XYZ file of C-alpha atoms in Angstrom:
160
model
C 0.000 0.000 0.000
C 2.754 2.172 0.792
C 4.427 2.026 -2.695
C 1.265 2.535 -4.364
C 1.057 5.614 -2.883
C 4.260 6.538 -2.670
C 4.431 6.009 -6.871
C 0.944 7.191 -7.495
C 1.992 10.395 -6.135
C 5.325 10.796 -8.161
C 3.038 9.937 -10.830
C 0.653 12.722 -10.168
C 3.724 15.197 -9.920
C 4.952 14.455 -13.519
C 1.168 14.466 -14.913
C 0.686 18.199 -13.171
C 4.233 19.456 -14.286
C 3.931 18.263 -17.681
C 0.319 19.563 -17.773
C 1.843 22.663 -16.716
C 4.862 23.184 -19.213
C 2.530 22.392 -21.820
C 0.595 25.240 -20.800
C 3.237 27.344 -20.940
C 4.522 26.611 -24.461
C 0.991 26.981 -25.947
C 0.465 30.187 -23.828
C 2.880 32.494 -26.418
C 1.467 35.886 -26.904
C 1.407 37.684 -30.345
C 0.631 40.878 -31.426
C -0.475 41.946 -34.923
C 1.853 44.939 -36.454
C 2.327 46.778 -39.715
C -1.260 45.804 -40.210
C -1.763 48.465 -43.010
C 0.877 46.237 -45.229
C -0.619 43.055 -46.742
C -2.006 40.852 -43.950
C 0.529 42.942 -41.787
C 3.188 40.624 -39.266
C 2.744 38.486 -36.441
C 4.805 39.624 -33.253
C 6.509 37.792 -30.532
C 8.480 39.556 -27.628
C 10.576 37.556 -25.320
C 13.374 37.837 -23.050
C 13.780 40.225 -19.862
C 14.716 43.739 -18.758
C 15.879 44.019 -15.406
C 12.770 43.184 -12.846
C 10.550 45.162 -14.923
C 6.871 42.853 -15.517
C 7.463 41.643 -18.997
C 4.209 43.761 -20.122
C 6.195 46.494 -19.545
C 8.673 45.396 -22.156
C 6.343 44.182 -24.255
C 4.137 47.437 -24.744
C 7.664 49.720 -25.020
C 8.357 46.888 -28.081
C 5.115 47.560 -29.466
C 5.422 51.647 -29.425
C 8.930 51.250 -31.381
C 8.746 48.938 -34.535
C 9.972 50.449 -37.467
C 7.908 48.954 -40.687
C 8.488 48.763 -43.607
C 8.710 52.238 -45.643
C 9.393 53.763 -49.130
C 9.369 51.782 -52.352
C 12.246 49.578 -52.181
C 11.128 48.011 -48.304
C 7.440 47.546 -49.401
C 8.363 45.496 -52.036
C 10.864 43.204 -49.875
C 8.108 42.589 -48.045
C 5.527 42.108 -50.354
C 7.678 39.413 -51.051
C 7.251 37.671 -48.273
C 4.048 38.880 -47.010
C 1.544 35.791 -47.968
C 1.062 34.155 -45.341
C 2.034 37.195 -42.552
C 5.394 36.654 -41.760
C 6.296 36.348 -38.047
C 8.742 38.567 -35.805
C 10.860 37.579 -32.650
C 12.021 40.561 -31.354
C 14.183 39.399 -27.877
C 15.265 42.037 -25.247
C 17.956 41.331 -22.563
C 18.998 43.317 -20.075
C 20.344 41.439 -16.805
C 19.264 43.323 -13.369
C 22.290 45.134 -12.076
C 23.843 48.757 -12.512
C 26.270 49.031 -15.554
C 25.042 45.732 -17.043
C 25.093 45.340 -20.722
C 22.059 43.706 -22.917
C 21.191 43.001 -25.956
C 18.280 43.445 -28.664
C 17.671 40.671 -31.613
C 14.991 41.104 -34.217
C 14.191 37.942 -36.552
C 11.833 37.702 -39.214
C 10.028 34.357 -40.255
C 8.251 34.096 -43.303
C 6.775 30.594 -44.936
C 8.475 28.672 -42.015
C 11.632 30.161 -42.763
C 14.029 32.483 -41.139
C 14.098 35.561 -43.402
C 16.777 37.753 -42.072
C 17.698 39.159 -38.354
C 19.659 41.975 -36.644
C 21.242 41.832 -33.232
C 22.925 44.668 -31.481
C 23.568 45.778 -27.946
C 21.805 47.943 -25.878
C 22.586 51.785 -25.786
C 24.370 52.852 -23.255
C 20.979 55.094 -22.358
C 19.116 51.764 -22.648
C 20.910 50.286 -19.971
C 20.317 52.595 -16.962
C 16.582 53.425 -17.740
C 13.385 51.948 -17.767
C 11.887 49.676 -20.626
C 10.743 52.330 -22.287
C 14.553 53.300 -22.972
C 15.007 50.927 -25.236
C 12.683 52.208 -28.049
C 14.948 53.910 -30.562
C 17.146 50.503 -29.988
C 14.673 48.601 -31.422
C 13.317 51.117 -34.045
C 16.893 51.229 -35.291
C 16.975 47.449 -35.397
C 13.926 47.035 -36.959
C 14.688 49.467 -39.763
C 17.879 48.248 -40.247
C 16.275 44.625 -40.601
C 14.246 46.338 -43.728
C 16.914 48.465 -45.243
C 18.656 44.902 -45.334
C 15.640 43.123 -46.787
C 15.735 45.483 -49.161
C 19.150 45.589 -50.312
C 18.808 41.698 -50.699
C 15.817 42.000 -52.992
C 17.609 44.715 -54.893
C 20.779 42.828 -55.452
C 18.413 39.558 -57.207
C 18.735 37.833 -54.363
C 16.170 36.127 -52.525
C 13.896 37.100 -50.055
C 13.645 33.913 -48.617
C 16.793 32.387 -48.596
């Protein structure tokens, strides 16, 4: 009697925790951006700044992102705009005075990674709050189209 329930508990821990961590990879939060291109671009912010709540992040991301502008960029991504591509954008900024981070934008279109930029936080970015880091990440993101764009012009592929 005393294995049984000494197993059917263990048991009962692995069904919870598993029940749990598949909770937690379903739960992933997107935003729609660039909505007034195409079908516009699914978004995805993850990582950490300091001991901020990550909806803090999250809604400085969503004030900042640079879409794509001007002839050249529109058609990149018309390129890769059926279905809506997706965007990662990660910020990380460990807690701690005088720590660096870093900001990476990826695009995803058809399954595929597309392109990506990664650069580190401003040294303004580093001592403020979240909402610090939004010309980081508008630079990054129109860097990633400038990019795109340059590909496309050079007969390369968008996708590649």
């Amino acid at each position: 009697m005393r294995l049984i329930v000494h197993y059917g508990l263990a048991i009962l821990m692995m069904i919870s925790i598993s029940g749990c961590v598949a909770h937690a990879e379903t739960d992933t939060e997107t935003d729609g951006i660039c909505e007034t291109e195409e079908q516009g671009i699914r978004l995805h912010v993850d990582g950490m700044y300091g001991g901020y709540p990550h909806s803090v992040l999250r809604d400085a991301v969503l004030e900042s992102i640079a879409c794509p502008s001007g002839d050249a960029e529109l058609h990149a991504f018309h390129a890769i705009a059926t279905p809506p591509p997706h965007m990662r954008i990660s910020v990380m900024r460990p807690t701690g005075q005088g720590q660096q981070g870093s900001l990476s934008v990826m695009l995803f279109s058809q399954g595929h990674f597309v392109i990506g930029e990664r650069m580190s936080l401003s040294p303004f970015s580093r001592t403020q709050s979240p909402f610090s880091v939004k010309a980081d990440i508008n630079l990054a993101t129109a860097r990633l189209w400038s990019d795109l764009a340059n590909r496309i012009a050079q007969g390369k592929p968008a996708i590649p």
